Coordinates of C-alpha atoms in Angstrom, one line a residue:
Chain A
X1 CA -18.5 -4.0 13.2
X2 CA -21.7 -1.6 14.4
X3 CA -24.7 -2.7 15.0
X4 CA -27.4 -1.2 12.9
X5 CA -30.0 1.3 14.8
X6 CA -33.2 -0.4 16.1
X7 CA -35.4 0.3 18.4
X8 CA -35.1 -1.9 21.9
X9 CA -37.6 -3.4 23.6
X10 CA -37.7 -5.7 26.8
X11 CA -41.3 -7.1 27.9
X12 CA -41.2 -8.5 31.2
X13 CA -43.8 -11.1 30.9
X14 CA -44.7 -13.3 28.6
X15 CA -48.1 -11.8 27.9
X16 CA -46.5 -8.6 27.4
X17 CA -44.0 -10.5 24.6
X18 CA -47.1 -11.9 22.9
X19 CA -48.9 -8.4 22.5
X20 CA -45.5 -6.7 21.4
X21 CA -44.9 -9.2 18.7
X22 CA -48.4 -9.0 17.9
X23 CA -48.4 -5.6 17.5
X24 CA -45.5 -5.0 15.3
X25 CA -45.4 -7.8 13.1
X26 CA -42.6 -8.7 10.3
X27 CA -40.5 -5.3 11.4
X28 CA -39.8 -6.9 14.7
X29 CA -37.4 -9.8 15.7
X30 CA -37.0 -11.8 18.9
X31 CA -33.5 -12.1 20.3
X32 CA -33.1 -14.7 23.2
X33 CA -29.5 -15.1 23.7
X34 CA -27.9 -12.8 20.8
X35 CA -25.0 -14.9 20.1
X36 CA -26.1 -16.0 16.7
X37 CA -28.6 -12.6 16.2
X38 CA -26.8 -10.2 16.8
X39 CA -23.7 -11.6 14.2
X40 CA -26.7 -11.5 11.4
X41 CA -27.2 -8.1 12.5
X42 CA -23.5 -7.0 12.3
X43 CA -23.4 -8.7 8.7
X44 CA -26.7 -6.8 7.2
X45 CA -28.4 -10.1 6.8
X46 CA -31.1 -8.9 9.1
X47 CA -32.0 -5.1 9.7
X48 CA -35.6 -5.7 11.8
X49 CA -36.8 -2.3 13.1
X50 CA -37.8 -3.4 16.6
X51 CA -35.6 -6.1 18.6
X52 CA -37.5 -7.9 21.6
X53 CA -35.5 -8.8 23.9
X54 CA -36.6 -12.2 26.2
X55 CA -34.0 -12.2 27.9
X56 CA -35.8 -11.3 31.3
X57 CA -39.1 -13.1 30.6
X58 CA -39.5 -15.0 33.8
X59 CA -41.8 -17.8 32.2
X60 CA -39.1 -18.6 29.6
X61 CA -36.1 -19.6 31.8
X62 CA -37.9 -22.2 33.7
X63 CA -36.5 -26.2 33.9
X64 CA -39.2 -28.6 35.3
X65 CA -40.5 -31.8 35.7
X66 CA -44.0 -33.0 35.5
X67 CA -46.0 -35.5 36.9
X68 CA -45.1 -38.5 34.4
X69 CA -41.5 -37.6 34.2
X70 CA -41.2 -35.5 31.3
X71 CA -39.2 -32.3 31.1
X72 CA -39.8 -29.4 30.3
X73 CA -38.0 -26.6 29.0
X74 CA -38.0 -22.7 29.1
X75 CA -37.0 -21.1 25.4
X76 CA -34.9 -19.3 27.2
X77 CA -33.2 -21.7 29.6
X78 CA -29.5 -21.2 29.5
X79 CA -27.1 -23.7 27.7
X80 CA -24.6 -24.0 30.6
X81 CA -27.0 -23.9 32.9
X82 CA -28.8 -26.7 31.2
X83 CA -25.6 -29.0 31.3
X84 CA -25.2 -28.7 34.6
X85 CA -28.9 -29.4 35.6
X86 CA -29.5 -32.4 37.4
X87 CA -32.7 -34.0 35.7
X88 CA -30.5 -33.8 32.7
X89 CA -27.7 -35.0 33.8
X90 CA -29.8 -37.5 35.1
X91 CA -32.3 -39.0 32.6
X92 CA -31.4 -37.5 29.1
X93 CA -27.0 -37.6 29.0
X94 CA -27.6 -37.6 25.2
X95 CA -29.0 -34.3 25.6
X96 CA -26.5 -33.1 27.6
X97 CA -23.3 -34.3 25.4
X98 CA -25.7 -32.3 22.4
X99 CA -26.0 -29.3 24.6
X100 CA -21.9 -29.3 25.4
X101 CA -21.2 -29.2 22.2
X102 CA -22.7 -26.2 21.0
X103 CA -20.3 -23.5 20.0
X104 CA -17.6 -22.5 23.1
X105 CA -18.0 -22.1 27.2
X106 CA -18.6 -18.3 26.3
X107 CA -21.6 -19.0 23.9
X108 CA -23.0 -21.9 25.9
X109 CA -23.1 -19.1 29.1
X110 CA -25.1 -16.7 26.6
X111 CA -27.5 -18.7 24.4
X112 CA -30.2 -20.3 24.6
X113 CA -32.2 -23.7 23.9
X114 CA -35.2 -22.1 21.8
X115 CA -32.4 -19.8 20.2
X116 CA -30.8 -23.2 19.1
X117 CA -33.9 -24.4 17.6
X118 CA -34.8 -21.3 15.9
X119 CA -31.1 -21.1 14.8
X120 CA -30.8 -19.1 11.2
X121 CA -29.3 -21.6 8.1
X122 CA -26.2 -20.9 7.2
X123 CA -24.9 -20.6 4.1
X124 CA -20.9 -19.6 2.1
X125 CA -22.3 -17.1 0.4
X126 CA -24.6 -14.7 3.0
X127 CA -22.8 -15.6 5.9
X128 CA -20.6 -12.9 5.1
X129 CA -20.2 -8.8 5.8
X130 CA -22.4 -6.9 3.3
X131 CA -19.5 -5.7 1.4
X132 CA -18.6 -9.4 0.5
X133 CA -22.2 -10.2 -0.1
X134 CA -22.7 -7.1 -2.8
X135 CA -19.8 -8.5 -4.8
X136 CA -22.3 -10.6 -6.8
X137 CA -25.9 -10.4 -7.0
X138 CA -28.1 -10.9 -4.1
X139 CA -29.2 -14.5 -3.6
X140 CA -32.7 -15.7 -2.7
X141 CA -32.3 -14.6 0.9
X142 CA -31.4 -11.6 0.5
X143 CA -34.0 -10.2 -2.4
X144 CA -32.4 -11.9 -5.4
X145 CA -33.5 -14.6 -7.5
X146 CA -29.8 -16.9 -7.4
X147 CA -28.7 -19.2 -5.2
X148 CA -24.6 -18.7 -4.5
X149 CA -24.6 -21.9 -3.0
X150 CA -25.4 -24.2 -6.0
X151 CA -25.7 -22.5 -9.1
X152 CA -29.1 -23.3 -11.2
X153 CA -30.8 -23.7 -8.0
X154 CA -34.5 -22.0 -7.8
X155 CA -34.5 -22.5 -4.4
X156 CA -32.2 -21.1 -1.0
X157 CA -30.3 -24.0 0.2
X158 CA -28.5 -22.8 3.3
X159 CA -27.8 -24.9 6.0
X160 CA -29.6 -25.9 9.4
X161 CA -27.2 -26.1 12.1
X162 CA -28.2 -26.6 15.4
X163 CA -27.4 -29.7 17.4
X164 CA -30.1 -29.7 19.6
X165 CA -32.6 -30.4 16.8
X166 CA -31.3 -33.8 16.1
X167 CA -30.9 -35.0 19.4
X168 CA -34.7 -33.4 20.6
X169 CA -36.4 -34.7 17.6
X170 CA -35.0 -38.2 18.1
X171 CA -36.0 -38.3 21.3
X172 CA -39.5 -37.2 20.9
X173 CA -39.4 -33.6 21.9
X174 CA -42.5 -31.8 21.2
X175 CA -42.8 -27.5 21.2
X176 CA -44.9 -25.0 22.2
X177 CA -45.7 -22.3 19.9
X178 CA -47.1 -19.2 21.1
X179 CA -49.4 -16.2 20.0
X180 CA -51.6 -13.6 21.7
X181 CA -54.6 -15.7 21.7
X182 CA -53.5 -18.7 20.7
X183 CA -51.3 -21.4 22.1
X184 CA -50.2 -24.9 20.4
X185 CA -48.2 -27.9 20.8
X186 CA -46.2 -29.6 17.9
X187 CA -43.9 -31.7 17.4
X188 CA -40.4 -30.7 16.9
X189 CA -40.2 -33.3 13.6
X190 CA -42.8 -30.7 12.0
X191 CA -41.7 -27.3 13.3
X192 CA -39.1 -27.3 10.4
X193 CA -39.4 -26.4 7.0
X194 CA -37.6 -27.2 3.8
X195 CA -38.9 -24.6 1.2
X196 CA -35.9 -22.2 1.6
X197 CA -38.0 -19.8 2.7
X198 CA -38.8 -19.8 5.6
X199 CA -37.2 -22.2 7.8
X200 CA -39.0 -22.8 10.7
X201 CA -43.6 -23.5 11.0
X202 CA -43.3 -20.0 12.9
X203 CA -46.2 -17.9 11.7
X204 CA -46.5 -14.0 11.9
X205 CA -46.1 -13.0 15.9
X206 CA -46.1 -16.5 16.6
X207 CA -42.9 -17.8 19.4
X208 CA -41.7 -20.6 20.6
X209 CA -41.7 -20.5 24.4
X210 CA -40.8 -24.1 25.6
X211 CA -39.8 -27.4 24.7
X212 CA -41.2 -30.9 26.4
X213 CA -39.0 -33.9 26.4
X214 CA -41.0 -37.4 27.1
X215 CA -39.1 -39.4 29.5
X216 CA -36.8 -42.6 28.9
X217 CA -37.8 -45.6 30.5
X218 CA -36.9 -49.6 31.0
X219 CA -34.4 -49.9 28.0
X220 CA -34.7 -46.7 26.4
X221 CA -31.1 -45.3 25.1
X222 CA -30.2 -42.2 22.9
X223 CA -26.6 -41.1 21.4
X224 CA -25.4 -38.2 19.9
X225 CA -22.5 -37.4 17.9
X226 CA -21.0 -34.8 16.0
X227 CA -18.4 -34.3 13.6
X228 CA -16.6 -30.6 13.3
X229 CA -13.3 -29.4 11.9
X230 CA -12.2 -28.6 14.6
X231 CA -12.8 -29.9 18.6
X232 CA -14.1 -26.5 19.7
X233 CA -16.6 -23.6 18.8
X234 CA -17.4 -25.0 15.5
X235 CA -20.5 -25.7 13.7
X236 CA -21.4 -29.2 12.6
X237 CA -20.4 -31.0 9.2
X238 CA -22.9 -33.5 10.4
X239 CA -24.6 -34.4 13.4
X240 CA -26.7 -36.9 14.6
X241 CA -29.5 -37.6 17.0
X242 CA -30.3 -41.5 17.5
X243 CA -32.6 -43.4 19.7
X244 CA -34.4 -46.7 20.8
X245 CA -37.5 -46.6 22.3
X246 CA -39.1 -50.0 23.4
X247 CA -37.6 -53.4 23.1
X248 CA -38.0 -56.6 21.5
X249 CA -40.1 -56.4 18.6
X250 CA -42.0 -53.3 19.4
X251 CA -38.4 -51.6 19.5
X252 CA -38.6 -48.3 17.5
X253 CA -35.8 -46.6 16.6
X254 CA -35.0 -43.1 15.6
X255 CA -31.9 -41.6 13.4
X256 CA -32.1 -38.0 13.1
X257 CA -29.4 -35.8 11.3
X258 CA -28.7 -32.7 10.9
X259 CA -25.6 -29.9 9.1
X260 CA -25.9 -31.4 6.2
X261 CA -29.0 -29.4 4.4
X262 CA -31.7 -27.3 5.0
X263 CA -33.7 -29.2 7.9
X264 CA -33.0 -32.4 10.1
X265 CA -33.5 -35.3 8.1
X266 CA -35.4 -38.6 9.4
X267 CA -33.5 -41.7 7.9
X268 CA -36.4 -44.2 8.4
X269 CA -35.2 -46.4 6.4
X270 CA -31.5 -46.8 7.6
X271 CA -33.6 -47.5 11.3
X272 CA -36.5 -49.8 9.2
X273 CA -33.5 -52.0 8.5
X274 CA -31.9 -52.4 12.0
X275 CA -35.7 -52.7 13.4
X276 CA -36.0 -55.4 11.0
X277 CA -32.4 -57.6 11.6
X278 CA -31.4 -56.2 15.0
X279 CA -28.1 -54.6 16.1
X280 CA -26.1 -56.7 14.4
X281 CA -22.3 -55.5 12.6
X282 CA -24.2 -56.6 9.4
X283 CA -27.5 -54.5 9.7
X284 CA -25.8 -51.6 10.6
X285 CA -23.6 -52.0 7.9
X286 CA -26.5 -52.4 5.4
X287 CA -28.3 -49.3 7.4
X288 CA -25.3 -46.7 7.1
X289 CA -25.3 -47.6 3.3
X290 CA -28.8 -47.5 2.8
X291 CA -28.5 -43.7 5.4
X292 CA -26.3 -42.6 2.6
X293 CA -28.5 -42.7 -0.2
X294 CA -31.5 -41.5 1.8
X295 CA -30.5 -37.9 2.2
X296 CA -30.5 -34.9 0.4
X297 CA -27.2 -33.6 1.4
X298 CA -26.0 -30.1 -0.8
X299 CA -22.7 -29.0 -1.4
X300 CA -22.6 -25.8 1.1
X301 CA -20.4 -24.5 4.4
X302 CA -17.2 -26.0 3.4
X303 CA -18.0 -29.5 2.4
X304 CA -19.3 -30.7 -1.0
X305 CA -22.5 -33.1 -1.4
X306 CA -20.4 -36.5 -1.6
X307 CA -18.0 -35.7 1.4
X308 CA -21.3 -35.0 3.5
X309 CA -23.1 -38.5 1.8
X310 CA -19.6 -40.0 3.3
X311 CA -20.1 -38.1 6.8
X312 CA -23.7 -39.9 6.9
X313 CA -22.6 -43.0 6.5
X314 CA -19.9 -42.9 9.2
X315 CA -22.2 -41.1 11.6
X316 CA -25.2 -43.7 10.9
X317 CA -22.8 -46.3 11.7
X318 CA -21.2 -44.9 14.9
X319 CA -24.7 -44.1 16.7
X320 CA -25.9 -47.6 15.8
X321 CA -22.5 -49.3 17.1
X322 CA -23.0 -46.6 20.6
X323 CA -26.2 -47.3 21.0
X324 CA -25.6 -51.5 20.6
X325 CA -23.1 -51.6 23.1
X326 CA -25.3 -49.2 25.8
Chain B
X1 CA -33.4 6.5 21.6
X2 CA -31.1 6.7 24.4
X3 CA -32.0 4.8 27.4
X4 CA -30.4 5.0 31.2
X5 CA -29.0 2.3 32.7
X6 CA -26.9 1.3 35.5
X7 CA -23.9 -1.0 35.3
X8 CA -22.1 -2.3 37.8
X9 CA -18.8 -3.0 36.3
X10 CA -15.4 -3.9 38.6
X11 CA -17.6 -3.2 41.7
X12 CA -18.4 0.2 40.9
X13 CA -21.7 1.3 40.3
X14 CA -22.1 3.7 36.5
X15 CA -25.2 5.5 35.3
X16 CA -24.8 5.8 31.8
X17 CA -26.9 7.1 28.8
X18 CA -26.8 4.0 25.8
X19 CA -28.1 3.4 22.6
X20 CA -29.8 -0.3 22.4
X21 CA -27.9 -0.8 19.9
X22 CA -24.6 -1.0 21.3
X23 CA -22.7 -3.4 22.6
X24 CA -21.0 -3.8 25.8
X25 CA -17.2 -3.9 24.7
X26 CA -18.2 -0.9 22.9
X27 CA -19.6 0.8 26.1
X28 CA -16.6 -0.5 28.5
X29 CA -13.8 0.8 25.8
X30 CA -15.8 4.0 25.0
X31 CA -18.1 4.9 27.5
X32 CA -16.0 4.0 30.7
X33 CA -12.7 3.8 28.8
X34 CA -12.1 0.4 30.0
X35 CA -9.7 -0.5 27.3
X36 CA -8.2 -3.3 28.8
X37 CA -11.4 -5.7 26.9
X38 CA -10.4 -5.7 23.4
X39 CA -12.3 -6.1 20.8
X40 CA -11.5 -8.4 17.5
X41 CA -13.7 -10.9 15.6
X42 CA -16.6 -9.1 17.0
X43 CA -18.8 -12.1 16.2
X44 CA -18.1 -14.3 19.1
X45 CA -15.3 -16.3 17.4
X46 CA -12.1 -15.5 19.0
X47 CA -12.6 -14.7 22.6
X48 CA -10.6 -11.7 22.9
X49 CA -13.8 -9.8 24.3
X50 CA -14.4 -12.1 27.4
X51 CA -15.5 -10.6 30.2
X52 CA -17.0 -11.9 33.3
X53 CA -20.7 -11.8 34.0
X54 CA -22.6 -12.8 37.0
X55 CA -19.9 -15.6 37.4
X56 CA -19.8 -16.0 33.9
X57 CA -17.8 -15.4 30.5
X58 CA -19.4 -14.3 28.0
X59 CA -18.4 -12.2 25.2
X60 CA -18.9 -8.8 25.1
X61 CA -19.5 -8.4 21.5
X62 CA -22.3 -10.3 21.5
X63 CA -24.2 -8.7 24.6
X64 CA -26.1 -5.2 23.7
X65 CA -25.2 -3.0 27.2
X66 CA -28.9 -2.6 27.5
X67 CA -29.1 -5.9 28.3
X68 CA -26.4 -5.8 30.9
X69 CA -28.6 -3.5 32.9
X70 CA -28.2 -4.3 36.7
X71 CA -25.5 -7.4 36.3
X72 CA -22.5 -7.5 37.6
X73 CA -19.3 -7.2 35.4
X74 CA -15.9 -7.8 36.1
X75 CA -13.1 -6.6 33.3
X76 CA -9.4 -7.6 33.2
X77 CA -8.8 -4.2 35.1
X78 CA -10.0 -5.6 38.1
X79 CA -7.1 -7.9 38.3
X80 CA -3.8 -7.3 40.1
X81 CA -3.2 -4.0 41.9
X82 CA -0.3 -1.9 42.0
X83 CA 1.2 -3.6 44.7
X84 CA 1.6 -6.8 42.1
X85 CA 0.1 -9.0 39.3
X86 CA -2.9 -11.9 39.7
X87 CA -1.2 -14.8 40.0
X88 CA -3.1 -15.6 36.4
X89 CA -1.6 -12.6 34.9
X90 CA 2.0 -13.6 36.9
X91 CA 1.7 -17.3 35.5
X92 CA 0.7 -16.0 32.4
X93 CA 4.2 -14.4 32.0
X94 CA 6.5 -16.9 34.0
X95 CA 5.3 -19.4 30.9
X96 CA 5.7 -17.2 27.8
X97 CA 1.7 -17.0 27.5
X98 CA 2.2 -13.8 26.2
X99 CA 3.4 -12.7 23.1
X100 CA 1.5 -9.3 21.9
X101 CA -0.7 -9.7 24.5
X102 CA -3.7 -8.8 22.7
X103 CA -5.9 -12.1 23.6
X104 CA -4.6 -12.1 27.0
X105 CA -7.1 -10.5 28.9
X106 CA -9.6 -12.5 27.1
X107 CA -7.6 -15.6 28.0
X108 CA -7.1 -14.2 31.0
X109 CA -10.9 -13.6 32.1
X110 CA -11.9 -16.9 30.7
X111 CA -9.5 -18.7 33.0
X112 CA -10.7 -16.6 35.8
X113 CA -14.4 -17.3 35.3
X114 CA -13.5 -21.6 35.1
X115 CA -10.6 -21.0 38.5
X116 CA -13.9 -19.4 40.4
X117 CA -15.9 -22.1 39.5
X118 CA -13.6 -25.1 40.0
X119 CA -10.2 -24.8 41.6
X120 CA -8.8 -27.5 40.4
X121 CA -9.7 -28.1 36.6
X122 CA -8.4 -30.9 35.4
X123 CA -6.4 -30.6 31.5
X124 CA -9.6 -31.7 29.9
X125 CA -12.1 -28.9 31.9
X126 CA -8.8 -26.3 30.9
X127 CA -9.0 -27.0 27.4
X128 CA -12.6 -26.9 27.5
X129 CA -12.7 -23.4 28.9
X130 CA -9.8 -22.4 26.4
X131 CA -11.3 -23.6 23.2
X132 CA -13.5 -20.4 22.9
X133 CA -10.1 -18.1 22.5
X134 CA -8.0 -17.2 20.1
X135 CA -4.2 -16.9 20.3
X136 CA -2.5 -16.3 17.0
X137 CA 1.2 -15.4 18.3
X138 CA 1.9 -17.8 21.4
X139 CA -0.3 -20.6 20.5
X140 CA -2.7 -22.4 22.8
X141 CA 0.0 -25.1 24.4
X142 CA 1.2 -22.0 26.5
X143 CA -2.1 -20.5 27.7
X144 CA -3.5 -24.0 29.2
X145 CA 0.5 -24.6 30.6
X146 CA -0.3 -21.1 32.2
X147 CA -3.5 -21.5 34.1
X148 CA -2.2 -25.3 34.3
X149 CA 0.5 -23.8 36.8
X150 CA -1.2 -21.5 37.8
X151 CA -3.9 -24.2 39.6
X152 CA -0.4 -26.1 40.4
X153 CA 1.3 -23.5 42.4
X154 CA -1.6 -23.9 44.6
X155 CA -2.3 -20.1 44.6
X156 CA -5.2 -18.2 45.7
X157 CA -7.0 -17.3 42.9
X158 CA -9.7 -15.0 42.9

């Protein structure tokens, strides 16, 4: 499979990124990493005229921690290098065991955190080579007015799976979002969209350059697990992101999962009821019922809508049992 | 437009005219007629492509060669010399690791790249490594038995 032509370019700051994604607007797309990019562009389900590469941004690779304990990190900080960094090794395993399981060795050594983040949906139908696509009629992402995935549908319903989006959003990651003359900090809960159009808050020659994790303290614990078909390089039927933050009382906890539609989905109401009657076998019981009925799971990638309602359950159940017994 | 670069592949410095838009395999098998990389998926799901970066594997496929500018790449050619075999590529045969051969020197690389890093994996890091290639003929019980020996027989492996 060729690549289709484009023009290359490769700031080396990140001032100079800002002005060239100013400057040439929707024509031009960032690539950080290119594992997941570059397949789009071998399949024809992106042709951008200009490709920025950020590859060699200096600003963007950087791993740090600041004065209260937070880290931060680089959009462009490395996967591997990331699993093998000692802060999180250290204060966040969580994130770590989210970060191994991302695709194989080979893709961990070329992509990227803010490339996991901004990962495309994925979707059956245009997840395919072009010739497979044309077969029917284009579908909402690609100029049509159908959606492949579940017919009737007026709306794109393709699939957001990354695996660092659960974990970072239950443990209270915020992002920064950058333009020429404008910076701002959000929190990674809002920087995804459900329209099925566009999936991410990203506005036109707006990028995210760096992630902020608040620290754990006292009896803080987070758990991540995720189910594939197979042990290795495989995307996610379901994953899930779960934390407790406080204790006693004020305890506040978060479940966060993700692979099953078109954003990570919040189930506040599976961690309402184990806030309310603590970790007991019942409660979290009760809560990976109640998880089940609280998403919006569609029938895409390979699984059907019940099957995923089923993988919710178990997954609500087995981060509230991991995160009892830490 | 085409755009100079310089790659330093198997130790040996190349100034070579690219498009941006192609890949490195393409450039190693084309370009420099390095045809020992194959290419297969060409989306980064097999592992055939592997080549060694900077201490790393990555795949090929998935890197544009404009990108590779000034980075050091090793390719399964690098391996073994006339005089004899790596003693990957030798334990690769003494177990039956390959069959057509075709994901070898992906296999091959990847183990190289994990051996470099850590001597002495144990089955789980092996496995680990492994999971991102493909072998359709052999299967994978031979590949890990391979680089398992391999690490066993205590050889140098560079």
């Amino acid at each position: 499979m060729r690549l289709p032509r484009f023009e290359y370019l490769r700031p080396s700051s990140l001032y100079e990124c800002l002005e060239l994604l100013e400057g040439s607007g929707h024509e031009s797309r960032i690539m950080a990493g290119g594992t997941d990019f570059l397949v789009s562009l071998k399949q024809g389900v992106i042709s951008p005229q200009k490709v920025i590469s950020i590859r060699s941004v200096p600003e963007l690779g950087s791993v740090s921690e600041d004065a209260e304990g937070n880290l931060q990190i680089g959009a462009c900080a490395n996967l591997s290098d990331l699993v093998k960094h000692s802060l999180v090794l250290k204060k966040l395993p969580a994130l770590h065991d989210a970060i191994s399981s991302v695709g194989s060795m080979h893709i961990r050594n070329m992509a990227t955190i803010g490339g996991n983040l901004c990962l495309a949906p994925r979707c059956w139908y245009y997840n395919q080579s072009k010739q497979w696509r044309h077969a029917v009629e284009g579908c909402y992402r690609t100029g049509g007015k159908v959606c492949h995935a579940i017919s009737g549908s007026k709306r794109c319903h393709a699939i957001n799976s990354s695996d660092t989006a659960p974990m970072l959003i239950a443990l209270g990651a915020r992002v920064c979002l950058q333009k020429k003359d404008n910076k701002r900090w959000i929190s990674l809960r809002e920087f995804f969209r459900d329209d099925g159009r566009h999936h991410t808050v990203l506005e036109k020659g707006e990028m995210l350059t760096s992630v902020i994790i608040p620290c754990e303290t006292g009896k803080d614990r987070s758990t991540f697990i995720k189910i594939q078909h197979r042990k290795g390089l495989d995307f996610a039927i379901g994953s899930i992101g779960a934390s407790v933050k406080g204790n006693g009382r004020k305890k506040e906890i978060s479940l966060i999962i993700n692979s099953i539609s078109s954003v990570p989905l919040f189930l506040a109401k599976a961690a309402e009821t184990v806030m309310e009657s603590g970790f007991n076998e019942s409660a979290i019981g009760k809560a990976a019922e109640i998880a089940r009925g609280e998403t919006g799971a569609v029938t895409n990638l390979f699984t059907s809508a019940g099957y995923k309602r089923q993988i919710v359950e178990v997954l609500v159940k087995r981060a509230l049992s991991s995160l009892k017994r830490k | 437009m085409k755009s100079i670069i310089t790659l330093n592949v198997n130790g040996e410095v190349h100034e070579i005219a690219v498009n941006p838009w192609r890949t490195l395999v393409d450039v190693l098998r084309e370009d420099l007629k390095l045809t020992g990389t194959k290419r297969a998926c060409e989306q980064g799901a097999c592992g055939v492509c592997t080549v060694i970066m900077d201490g790393k594997a990555i795949l090929s496929c998935l890197a544009l060669a404009v990108d590779c500018a000034g980075h050091s790449i090793t390719t399964i050619e690098s391996l073994g010399s006339s005089d004899g075999l790596h003693p990957l590529q030798q334990s690769f045969i003494d177990n039956g690791a390959v069959q057509c051969g075709f994901c070898t020197p992906g296999v091959i690389m990847t183990a190289k790249a994990l051996l470099d890093e850590n001597p002495n994996p144990d089955d789980t890091a092996i496995k680990e490594a492994l999971a991102g290639t493909y072998c359709r003929c052999t299967g994978h019980i031979k590949t890990v038995e391979a680089v398992k020996k391999a690490v066993q027989a205590g050889r140098e492996v560079k």
